[in-house]
Coordinates of C-alpha atoms and ligand atoms in Angstrom, one line a residue:
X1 CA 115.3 -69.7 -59.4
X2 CA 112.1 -68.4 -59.7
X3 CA 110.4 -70.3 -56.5
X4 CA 114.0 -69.0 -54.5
X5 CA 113.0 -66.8 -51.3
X6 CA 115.7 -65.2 -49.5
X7 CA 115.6 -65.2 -45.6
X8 CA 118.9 -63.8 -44.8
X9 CA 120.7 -64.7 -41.8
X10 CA 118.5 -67.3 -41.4
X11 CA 116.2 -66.0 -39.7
X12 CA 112.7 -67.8 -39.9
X13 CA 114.6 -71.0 -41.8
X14 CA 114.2 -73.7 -39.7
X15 CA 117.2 -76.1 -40.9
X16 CA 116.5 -79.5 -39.1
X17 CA 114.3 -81.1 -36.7
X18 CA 116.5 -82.2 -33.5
X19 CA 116.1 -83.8 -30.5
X20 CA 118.9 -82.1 -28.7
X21 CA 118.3 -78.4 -27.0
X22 CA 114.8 -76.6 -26.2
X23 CA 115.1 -73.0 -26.3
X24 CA 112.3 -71.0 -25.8
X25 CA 113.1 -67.5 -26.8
X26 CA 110.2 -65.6 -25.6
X27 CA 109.6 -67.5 -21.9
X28 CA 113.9 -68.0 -21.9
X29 CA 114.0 -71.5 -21.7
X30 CA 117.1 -73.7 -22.3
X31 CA 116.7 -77.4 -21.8
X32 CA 119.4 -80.0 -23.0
X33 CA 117.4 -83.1 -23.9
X34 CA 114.5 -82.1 -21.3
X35 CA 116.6 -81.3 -18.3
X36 CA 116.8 -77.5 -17.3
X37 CA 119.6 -75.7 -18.2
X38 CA 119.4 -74.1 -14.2
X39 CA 119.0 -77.9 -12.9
X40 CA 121.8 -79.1 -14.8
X41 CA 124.6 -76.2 -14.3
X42 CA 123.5 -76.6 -10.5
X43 CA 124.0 -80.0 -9.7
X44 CA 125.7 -82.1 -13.0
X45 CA 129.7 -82.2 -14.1
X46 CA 130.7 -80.9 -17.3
X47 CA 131.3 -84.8 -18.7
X48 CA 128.0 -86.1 -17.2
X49 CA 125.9 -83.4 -19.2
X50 CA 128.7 -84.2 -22.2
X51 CA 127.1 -87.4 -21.9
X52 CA 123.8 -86.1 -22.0
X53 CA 124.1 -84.8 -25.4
X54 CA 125.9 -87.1 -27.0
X55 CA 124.8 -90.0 -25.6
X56 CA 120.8 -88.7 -25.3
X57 CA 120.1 -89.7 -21.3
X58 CA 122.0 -88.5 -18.2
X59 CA 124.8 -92.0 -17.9
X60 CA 124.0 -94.4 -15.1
X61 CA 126.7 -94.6 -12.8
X62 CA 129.1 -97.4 -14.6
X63 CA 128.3 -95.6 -17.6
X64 CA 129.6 -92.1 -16.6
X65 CA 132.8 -93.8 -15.1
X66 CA 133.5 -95.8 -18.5
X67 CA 132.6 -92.2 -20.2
X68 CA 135.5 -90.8 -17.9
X69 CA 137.6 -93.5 -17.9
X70 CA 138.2 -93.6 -21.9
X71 CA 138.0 -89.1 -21.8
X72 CA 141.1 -89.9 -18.7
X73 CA 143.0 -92.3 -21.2
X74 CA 143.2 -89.9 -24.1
X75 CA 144.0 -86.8 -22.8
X76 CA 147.7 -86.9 -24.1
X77 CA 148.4 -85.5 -28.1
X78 CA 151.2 -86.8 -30.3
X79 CA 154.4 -85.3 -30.0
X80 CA 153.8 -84.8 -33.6
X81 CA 150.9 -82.6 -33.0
X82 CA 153.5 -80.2 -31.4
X83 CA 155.4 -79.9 -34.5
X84 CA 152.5 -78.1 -36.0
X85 CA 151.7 -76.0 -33.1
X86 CA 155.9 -75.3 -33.1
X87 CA 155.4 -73.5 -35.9
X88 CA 153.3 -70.9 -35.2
X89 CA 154.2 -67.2 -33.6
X90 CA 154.0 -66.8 -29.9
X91 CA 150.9 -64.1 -30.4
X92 CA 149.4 -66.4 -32.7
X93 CA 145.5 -66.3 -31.3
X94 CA 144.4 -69.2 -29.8
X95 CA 141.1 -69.7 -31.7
X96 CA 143.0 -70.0 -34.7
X97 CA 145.5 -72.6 -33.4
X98 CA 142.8 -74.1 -31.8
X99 CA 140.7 -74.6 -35.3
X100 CA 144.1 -76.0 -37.2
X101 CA 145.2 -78.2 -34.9
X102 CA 141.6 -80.2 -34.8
X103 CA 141.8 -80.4 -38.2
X104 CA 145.3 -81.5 -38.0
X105 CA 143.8 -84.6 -36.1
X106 CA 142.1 -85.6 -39.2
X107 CA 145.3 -86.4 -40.6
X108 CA 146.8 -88.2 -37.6
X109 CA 143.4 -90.3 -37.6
X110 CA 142.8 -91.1 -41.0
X111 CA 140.3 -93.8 -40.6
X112 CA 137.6 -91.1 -39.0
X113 CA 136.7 -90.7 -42.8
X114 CA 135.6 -94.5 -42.7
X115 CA 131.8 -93.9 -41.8
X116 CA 131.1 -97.9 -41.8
X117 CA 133.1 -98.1 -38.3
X118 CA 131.1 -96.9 -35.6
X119 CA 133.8 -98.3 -33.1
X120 CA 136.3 -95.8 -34.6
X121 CA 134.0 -92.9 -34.6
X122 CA 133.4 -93.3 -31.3
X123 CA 136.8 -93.6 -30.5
X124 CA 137.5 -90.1 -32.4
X125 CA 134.7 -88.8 -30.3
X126 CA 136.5 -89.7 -27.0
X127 CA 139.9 -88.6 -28.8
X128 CA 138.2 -84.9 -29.3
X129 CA 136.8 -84.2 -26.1
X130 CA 140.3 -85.7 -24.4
X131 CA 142.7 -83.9 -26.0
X132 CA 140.9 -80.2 -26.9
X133 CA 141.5 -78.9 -23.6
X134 CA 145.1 -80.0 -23.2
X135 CA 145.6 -78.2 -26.9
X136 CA 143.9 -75.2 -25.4
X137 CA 147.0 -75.5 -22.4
X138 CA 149.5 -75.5 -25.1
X139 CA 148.4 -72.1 -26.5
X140 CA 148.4 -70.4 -23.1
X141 CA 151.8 -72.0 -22.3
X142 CA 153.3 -70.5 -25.4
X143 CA 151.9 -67.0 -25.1
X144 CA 153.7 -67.2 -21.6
X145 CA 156.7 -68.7 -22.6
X146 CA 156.6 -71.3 -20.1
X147 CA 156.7 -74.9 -21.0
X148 CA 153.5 -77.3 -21.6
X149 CA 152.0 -79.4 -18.3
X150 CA 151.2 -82.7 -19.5
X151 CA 147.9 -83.8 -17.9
X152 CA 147.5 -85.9 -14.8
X153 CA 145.0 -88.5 -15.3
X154 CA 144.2 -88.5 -11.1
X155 CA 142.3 -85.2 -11.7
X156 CA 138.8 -84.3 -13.2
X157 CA 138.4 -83.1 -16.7
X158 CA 138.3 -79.1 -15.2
X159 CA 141.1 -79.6 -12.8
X160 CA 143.0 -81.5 -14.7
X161 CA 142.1 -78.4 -17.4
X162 CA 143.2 -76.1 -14.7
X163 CA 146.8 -77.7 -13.5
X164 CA 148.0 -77.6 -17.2
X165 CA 147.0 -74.0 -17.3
X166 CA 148.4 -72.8 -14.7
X167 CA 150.8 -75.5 -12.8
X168 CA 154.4 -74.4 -13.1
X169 CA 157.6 -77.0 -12.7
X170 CA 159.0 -75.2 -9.9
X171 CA 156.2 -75.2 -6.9
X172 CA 153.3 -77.4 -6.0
X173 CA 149.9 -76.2 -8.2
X174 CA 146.5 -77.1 -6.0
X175 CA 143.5 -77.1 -8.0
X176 CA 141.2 -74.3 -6.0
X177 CA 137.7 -76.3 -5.6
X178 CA 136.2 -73.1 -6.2
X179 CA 137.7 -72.4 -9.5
X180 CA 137.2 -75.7 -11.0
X181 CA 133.3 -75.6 -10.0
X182 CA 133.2 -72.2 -11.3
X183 CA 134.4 -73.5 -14.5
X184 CA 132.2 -76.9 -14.3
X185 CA 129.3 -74.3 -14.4
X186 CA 130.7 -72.2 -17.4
X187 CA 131.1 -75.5 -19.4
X188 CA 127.8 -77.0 -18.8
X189 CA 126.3 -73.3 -19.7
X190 CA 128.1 -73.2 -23.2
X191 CA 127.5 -77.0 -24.1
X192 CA 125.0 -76.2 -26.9
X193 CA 122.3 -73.9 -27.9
X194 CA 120.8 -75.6 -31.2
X195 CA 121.5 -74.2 -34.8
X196 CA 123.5 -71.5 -33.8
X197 CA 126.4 -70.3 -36.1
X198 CA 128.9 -72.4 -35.0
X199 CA 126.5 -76.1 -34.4
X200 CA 125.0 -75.1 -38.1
X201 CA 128.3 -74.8 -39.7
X202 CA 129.4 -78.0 -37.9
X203 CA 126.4 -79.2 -39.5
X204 CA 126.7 -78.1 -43.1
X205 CA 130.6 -79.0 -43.1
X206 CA 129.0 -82.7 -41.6
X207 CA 126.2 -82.3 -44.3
X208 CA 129.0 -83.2 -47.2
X209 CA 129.9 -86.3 -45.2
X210 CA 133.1 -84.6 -44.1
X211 CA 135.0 -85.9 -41.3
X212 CA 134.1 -84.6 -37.7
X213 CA 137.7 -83.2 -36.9
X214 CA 137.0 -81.2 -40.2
X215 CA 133.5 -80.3 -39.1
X216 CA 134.2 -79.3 -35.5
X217 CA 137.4 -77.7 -37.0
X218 CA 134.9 -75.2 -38.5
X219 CA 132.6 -75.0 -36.1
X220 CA 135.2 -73.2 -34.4
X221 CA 136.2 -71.1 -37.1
X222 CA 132.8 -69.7 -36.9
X223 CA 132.8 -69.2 -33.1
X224 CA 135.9 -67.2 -33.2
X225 CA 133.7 -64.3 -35.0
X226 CA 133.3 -61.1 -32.8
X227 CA 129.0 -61.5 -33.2
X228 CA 129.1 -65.6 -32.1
X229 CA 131.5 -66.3 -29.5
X230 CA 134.1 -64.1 -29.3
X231 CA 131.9 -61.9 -27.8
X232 CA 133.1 -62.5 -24.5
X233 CA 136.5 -61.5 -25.1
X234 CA 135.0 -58.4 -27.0
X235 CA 133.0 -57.6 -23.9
X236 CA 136.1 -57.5 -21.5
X237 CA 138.1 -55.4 -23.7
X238 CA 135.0 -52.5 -24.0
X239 CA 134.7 -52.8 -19.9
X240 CA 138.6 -52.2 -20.0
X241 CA 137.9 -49.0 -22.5
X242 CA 134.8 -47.7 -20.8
X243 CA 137.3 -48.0 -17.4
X244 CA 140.0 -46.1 -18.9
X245 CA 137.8 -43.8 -20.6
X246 CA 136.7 -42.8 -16.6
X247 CA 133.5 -44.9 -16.5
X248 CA 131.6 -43.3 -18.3
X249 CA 128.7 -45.9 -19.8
X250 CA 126.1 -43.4 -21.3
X251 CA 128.4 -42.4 -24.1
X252 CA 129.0 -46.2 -25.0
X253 CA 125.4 -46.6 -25.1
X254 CA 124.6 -43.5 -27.3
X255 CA 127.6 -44.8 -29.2
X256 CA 125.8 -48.3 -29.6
X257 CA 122.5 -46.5 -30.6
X258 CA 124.1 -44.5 -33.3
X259 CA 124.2 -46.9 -36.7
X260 CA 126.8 -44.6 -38.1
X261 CA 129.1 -45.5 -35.1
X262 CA 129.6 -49.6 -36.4
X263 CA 129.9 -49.8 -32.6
X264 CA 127.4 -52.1 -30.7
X265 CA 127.2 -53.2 -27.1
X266 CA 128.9 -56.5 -26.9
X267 CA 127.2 -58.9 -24.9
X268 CA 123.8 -57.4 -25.5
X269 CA 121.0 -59.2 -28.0
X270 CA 120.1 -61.9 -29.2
X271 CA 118.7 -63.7 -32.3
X272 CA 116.4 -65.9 -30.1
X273 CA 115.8 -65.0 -26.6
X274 CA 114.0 -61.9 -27.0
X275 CA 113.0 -61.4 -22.9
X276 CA 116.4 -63.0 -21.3
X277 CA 118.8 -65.3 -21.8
X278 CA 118.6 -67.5 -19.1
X279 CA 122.3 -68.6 -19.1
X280 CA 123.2 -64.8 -18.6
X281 CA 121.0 -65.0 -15.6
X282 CA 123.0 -67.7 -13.7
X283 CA 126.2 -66.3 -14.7
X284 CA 125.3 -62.9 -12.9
X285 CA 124.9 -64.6 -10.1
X286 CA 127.8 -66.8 -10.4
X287 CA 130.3 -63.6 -10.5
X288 CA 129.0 -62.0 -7.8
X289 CA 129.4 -65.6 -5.9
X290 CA 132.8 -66.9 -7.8
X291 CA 134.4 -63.4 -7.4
X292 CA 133.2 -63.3 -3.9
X293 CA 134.5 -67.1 -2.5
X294 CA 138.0 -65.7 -4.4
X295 CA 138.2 -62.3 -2.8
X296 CA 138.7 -60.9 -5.9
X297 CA 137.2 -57.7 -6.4
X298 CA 137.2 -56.8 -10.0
X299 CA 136.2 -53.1 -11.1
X300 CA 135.0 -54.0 -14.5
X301 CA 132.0 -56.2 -12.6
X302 CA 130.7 -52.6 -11.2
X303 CA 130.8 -51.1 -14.7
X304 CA 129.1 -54.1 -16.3
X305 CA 126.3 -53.7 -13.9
X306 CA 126.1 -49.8 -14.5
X307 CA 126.0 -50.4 -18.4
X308 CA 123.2 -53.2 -17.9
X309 CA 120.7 -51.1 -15.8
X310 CA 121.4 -48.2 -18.0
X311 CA 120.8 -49.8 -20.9
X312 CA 117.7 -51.7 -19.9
X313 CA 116.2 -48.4 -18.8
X314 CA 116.6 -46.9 -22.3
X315 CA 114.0 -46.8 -24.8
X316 CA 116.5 -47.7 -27.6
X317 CA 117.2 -51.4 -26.0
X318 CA 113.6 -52.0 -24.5
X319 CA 112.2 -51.5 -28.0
X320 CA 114.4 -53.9 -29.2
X321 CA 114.3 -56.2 -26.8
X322 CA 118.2 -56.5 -26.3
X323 CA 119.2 -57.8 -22.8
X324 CA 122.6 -58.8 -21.7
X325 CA 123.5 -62.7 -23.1
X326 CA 125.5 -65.2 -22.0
X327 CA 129.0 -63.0 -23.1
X328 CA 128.4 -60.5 -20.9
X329 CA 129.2 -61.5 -17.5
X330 CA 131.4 -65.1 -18.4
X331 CA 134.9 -63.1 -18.9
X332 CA 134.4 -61.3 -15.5
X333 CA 134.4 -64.8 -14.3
X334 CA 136.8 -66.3 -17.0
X335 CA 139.3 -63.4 -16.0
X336 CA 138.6 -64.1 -12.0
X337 CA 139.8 -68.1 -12.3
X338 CA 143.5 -66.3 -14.0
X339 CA 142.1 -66.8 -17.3
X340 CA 143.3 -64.7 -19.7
X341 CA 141.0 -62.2 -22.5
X342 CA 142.2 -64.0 -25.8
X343 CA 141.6 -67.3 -23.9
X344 CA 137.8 -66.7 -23.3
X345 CA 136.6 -67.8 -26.9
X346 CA 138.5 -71.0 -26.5
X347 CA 137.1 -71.6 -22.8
X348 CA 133.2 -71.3 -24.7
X349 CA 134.9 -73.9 -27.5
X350 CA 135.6 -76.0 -24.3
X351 CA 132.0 -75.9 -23.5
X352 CA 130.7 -76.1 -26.8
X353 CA 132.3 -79.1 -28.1
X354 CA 129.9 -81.8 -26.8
X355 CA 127.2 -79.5 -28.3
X356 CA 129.0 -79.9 -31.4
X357 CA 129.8 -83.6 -31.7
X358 CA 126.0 -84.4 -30.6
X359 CA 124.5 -82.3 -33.6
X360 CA 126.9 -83.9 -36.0
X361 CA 126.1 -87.3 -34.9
X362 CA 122.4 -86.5 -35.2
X363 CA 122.9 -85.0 -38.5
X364 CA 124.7 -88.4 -39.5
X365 CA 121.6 -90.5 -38.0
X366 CA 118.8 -88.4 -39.4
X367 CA 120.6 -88.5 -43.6
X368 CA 119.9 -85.3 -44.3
X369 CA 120.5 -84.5 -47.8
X370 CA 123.6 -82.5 -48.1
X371 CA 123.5 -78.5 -47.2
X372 CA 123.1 -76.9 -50.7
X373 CA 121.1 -73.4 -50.4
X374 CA 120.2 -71.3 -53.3
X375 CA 120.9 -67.8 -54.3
X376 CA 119.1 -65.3 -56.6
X377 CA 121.4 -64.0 -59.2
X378 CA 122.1 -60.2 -59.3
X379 CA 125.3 -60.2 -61.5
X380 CA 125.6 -59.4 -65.5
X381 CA 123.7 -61.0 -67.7
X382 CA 125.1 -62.8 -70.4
X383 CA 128.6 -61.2 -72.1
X384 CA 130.7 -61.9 -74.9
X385 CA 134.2 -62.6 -74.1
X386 CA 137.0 -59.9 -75.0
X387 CA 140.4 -60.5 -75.6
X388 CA 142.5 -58.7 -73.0
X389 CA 144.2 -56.6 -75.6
X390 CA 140.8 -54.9 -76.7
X391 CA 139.4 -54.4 -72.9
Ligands
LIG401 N1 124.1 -53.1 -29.6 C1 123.3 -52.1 -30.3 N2 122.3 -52.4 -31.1 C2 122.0 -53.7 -31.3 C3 122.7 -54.7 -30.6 C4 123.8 -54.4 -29.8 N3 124.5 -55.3 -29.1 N4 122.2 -55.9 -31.0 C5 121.2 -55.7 -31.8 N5 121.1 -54.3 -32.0 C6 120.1 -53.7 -32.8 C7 120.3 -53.8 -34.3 O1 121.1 -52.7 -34.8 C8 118.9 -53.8 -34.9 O2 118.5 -52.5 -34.9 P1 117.4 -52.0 -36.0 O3 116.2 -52.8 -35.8 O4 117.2 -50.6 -35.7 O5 118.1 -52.3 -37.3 C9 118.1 -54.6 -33.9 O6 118.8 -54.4 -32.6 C10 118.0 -56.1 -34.1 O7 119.4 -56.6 -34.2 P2 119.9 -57.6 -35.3 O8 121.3 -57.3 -35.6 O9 119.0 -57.6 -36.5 O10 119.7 -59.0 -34.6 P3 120.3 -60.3 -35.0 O11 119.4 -61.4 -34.5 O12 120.7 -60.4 -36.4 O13 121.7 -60.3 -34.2 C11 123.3 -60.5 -32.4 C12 121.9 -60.9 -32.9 C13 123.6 -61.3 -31.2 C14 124.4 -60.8 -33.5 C15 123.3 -59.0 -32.1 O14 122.4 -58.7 -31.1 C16 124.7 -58.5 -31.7 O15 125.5 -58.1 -32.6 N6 125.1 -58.4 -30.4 C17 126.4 -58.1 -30.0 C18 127.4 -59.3 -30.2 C19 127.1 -60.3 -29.1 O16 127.0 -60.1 -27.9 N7 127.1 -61.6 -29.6 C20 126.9 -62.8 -28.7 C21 125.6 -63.4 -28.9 S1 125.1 -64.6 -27.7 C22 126.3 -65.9 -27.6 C23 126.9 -66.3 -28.9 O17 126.2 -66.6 -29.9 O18 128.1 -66.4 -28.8

């Protein structure tokens, strides 16, 4: 233990080389395998950039409608599945639904432990990316009480997303162009951002040679945390108290600068982009635009942009280089397409899943040794044991 260096959090430990996402903290560059994250959320769909990652090019056009095509053909989950879900309490959170039922689907397809079947793999691959979002439906349905929509394979991946949301038996549901681009947009955003909690826990679970339902199962185990991805929904919910509290954002930020306070500005800093975060950039101009084409006029998006020039005129956040990230402006959106707050964490799951499955294939490909850090020992030192009668 004697050669053991600690870098907690991780923070200058490079775990992998990978071929998947640039980020370039300092200039606020995102690129998924070359292609600019501001290129891609303008003019690709969700499943071609899903593609992208997984697959390492943008798919020709025969490729991208096979893609679809087998993503289309899977999008229904075994009425045995529902059992499961059955059983848990109507204010169960999503996230943690979300996270058993994926790795329930380990045990309703077994043979993804078989790592000499590339065919299967592949297969579980399609099987993931189909059915997540129509598990995501079921947890809304429930909260609501309403029964589950099962998907119609005539619509694309976010409509089709979108009419088991929010399509009720009783009148006709059209999907609102706007909304499902709006969402196309959040998706491609979220899709992956290297070794981030979640992608690296994916990774370390994947490291053991554990199956990928178990891996991704994790991966969003870790997302669900309040510092990774449930920011967004953390960020909606101190809008809503800064609201009710009569607006006022100074005090939240002199509450964020006090340590003693274990309150910090949600959706503000970053481990990496230390200038901008370039996916919080296009998602400030997507509210103004997606709130805008809706009509919706939302009084938390006027309090979000108070709290952002305040904060970046203050010394406090300029020192530190804390600007708003990608969680700060997607539930304004989220909440504008009828999305509810406790859904938000799942919709950047939705997003992130392609990230996911791309790092856990290249993790397979490259045979990294399995994910085994060290510690440096603080405890006792050696003891003799006492019988419990003389302690
Ligand atoms: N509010 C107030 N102070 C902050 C904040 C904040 N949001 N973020 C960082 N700081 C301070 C922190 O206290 C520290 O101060 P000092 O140097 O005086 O000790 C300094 O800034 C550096 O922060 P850190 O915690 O060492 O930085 P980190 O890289 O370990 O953490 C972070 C990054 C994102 C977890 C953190 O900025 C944070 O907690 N932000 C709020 C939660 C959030 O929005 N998370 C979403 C991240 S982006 C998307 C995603 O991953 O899901």
């Amino acid at each position: 233990t004697g050669y053991v260096t600690i870098d907690e959090g991780f923070k200058n430990t490079g775990s992998t080389k990978s071929a998947i996402t640039f980020l370039d903290g300092e200039e606020g560059i995102l690129r998924y395998r070359g292609y600019s994250i501001e290129e891609l959320a303008d003019k690709a769909d969700f499943l071609e950039v899903a593609y992208l990652l997984i697959h390492g090019d943008l798919p020709t056009e025969a490729q991208y409608t096979e893609f679809v095509g087998k993503i289309t053909k899977h999008t229904m989950v075994n009425e045995d599945m529902r059992k499961i879900f059955d059983g848990f309490p109507v204010n169960a959170h999503p996230m943690g639904i979300m996270s058993a039922l994926v790795s329930a689907m380990s045990g309703f397809y077994p043979d993804s432990f078989d790592e000499k079947s590339p065919e299967n793999l592949q297969l579980h691959i399609i099987r993931l990316l189909a059915k997540f979002p129509t598990l995501a439906t079921w947890c809304y349905k429930k909260s609501q009480g309403h029964p589950i929509n099962y998907p119609k394979n005539d619509l694309d991946y976010c409509s089709n997303f979108l009419q088991m949301m929010f399509a009720l038996p009783v009148e006709d549901y059209k999907v609102d162009p706007v909304v499902s681009r709006a969402l196309n947009k959040l998706l491609i955003l979220h899709a992956d951002h290297e070794q981030n909690c979640s992608t690296s826990t994916v990774r370390l679970v994947g490291s053991s040679k554990a199956n990928i339902f178990s891996s991704v199962s994790a991966g969003i185990s870790a997302l669900w945390g309040p510092l990774h991805g449930g920011a967004n929904q953390e960020v909606i919910e101190m809008l809503e108290a800064i609201r009710n509290d009569g607006g006022n954002v100074q005090k939240y930020i002199d509450m964020a600068k006090d340590k003693n306070s274990g309150f910090r500005l949600f959706g503000f800093g970053h481990r990496v982009y230390k200038n901008f975060d370039p996916r919080a950039k296009i998602i400030k101009k997507a509210a103004d635009d997606v709130l805008e084409k809706l009509g919706v006029s939302d009084p938390v998006l006027a309090i979000a942009k108070g709290l952002e020039e305040a904060a970046l005129k203050d010394e406090y956040f300029v020192s530190r280089k804390l600007y708003p990230n990608v969680d700060f402006y997607s539930g304004i959106i989220y909440r504008a397409l009828g999305i509810p707050t406790n859904m938000f964490t799942v919709m950047f799951a939705i997003g992130r899943l392609p990230g996911w499955i791309a790092q856990w294939l290249e993790l397979r490909d490259q045979n990294q040794a399995i994910g085994r850090p060290r510690q440096i020992y603080t405890g006792e030192t050696h003891r003799p044991f006492v019988e419990k009668n003389k302690r």
